[in-house]
GROMACS .gro file of C-alpha atoms in nm:
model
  141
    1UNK     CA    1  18.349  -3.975  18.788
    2UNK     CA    2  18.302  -4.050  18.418
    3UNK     CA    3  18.139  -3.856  18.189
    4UNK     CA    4  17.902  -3.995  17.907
    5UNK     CA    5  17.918  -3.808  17.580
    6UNK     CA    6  17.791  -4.017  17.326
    7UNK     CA    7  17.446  -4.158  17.340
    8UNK     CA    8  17.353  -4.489  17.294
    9UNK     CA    9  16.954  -4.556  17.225
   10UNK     CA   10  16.726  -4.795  17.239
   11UNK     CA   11  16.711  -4.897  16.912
   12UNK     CA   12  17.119  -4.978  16.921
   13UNK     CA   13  17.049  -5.157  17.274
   14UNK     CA   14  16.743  -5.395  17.130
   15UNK     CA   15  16.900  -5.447  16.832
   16UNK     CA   16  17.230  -5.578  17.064
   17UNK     CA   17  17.003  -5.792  17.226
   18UNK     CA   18  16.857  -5.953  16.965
   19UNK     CA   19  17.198  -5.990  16.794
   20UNK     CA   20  17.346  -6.113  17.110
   21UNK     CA   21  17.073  -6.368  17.174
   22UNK     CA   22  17.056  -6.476  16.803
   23UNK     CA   23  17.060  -6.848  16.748
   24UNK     CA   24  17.359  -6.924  16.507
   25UNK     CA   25  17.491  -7.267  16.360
   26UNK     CA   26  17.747  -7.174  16.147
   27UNK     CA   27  17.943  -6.865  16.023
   28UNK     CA   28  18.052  -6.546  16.169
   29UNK     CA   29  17.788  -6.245  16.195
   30UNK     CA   30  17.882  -5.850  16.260
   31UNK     CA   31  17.677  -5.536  16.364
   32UNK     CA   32  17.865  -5.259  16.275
   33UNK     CA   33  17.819  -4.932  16.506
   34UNK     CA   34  17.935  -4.626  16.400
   35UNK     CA   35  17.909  -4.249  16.600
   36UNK     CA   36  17.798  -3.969  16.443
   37UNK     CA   37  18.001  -3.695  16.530
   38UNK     CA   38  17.797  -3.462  16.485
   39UNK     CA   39  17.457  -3.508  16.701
   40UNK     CA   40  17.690  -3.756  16.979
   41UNK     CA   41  17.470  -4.038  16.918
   42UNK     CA   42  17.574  -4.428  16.804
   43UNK     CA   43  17.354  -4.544  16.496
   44UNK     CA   44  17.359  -4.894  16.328
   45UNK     CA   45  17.575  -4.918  16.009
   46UNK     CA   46  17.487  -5.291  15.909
   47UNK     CA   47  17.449  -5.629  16.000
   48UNK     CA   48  17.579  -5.941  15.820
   49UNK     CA   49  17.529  -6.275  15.866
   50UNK     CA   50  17.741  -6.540  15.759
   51UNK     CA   51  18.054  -6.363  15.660
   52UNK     CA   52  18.429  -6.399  15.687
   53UNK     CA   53  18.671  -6.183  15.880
   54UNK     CA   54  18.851  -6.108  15.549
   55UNK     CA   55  18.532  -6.024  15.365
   56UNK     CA   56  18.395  -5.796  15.697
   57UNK     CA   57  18.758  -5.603  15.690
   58UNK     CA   58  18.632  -5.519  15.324
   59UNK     CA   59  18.327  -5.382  15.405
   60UNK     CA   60  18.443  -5.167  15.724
   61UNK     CA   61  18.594  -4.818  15.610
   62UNK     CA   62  18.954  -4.681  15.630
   63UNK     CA   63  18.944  -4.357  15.749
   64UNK     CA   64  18.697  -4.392  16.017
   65UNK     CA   65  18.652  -4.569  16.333
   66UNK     CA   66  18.344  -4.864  16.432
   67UNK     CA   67  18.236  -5.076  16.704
   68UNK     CA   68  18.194  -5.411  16.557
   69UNK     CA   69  18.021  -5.688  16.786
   70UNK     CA   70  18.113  -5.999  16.616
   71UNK     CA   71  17.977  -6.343  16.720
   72UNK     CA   72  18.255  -6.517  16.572
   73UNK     CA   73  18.254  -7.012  16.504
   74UNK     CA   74  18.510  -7.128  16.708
   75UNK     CA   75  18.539  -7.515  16.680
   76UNK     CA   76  18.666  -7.695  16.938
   77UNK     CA   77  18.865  -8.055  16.932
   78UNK     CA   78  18.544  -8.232  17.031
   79UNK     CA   79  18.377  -8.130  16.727
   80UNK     CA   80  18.160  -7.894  16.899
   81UNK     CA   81  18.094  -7.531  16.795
   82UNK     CA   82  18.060  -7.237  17.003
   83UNK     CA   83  17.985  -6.830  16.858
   84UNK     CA   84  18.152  -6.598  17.181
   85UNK     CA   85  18.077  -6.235  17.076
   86UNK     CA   86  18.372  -6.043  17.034
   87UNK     CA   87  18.388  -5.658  17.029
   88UNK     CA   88  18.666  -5.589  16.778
   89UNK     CA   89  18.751  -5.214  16.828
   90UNK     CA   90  18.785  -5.100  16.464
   91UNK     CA   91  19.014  -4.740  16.477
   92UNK     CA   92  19.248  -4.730  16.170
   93UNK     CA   93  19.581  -4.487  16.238
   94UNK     CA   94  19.419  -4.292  15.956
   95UNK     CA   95  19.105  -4.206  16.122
   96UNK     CA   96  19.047  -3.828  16.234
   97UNK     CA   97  19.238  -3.724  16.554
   98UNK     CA   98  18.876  -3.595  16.703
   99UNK     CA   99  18.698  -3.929  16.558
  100UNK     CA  100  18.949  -4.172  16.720
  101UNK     CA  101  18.939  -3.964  17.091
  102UNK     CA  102  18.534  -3.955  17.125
  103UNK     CA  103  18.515  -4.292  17.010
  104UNK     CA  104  18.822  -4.384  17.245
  105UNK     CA  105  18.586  -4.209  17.506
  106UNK     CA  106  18.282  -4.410  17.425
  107UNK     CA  107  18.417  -4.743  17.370
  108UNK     CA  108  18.381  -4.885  17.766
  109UNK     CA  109  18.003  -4.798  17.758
  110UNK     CA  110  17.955  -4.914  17.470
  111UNK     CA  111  18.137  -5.238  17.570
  112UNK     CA  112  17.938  -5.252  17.878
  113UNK     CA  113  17.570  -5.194  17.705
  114UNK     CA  114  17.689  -5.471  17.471
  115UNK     CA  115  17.786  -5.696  17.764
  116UNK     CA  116  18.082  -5.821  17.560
  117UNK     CA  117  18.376  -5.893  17.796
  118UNK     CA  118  18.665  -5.976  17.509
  119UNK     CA  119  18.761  -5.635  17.318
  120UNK     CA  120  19.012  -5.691  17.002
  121UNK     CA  121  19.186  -5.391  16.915
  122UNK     CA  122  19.254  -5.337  16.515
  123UNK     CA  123  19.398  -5.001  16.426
  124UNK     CA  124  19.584  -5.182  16.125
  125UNK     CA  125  19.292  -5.108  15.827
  126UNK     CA  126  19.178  -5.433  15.653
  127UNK     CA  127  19.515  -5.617  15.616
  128UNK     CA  128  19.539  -5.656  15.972
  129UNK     CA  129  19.179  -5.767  16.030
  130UNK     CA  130  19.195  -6.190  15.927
  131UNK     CA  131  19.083  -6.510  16.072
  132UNK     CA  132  19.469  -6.572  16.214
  133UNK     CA  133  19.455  -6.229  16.398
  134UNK     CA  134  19.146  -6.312  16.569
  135UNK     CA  135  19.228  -6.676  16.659
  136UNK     CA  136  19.547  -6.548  16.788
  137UNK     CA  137  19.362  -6.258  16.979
  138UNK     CA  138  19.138  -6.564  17.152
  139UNK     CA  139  19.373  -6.848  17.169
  140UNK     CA  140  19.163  -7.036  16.979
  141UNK     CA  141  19.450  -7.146  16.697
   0.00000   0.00000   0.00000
């Protein structure tokens, strides 16, 4: 028996769906979902479109942990390009204890409502967040 104890609501869920069922052609894109601690409920941080891993570990904070559904360009040999979402579980070693365990506790819902089956764990901060951590993470080097 599991118990949920952060909310997720609609507005996260539609705006996963849209995100999910975006039409991309080049680039990676991010929505960034954080929990607030306070009232147990998810809430959108940001989107971005078109950005690089390094430039994304930038933006996402030290001290605090995120959900971050990235549709991330993998090109193939063929020349073809394909954008599998991702969900890179961003919890930095310098988060708060409490933080890290309710968003430890959240993160297979939130996984499932996002209907993204590859999770990437990065507890490293930004240095260990780059493009040859996630191709190695996929096997797509």
């Amino acid at each position: 028996m599991t118990s949920l104890t952060v909310d997720i609501p609609q507005s996260i869920k539609d705006s996963l769906k849209k995100f999910r069922f975006a039409r991309r052609s080049a680039g990676h894109a991010a929505l960034v979902i954080k929990i607030n601690k306070a009232d147990l409920i998810m809430e959108e941080v940001e989107q971005f479109d078109d950005i690089s891993v390094e430039d994304l570990a930038e933006e996402l904070p030290e001290n605090s942990p995120r959900y971050v559904v990235l549709s991330y360009e993998v090109s193939h040999a063929d020349g073809r390009k394909s954008f599998p979402l991702v969900l890179l579980n961003w919890a930095p070693t310098t988060s708060e204890t409490g933080l890290l365990t309710l968003h430890a506790s959240a993160l297979l819902n939130f996984q499932n409502t996002a209907g993204v089956s590859k999770v990437i764990e990065m507890r490293d901060g930004p240095e260990g967040l780059t493009t040859e951590a996630i191709d190695s993470k996929l096997g797509s080097n």
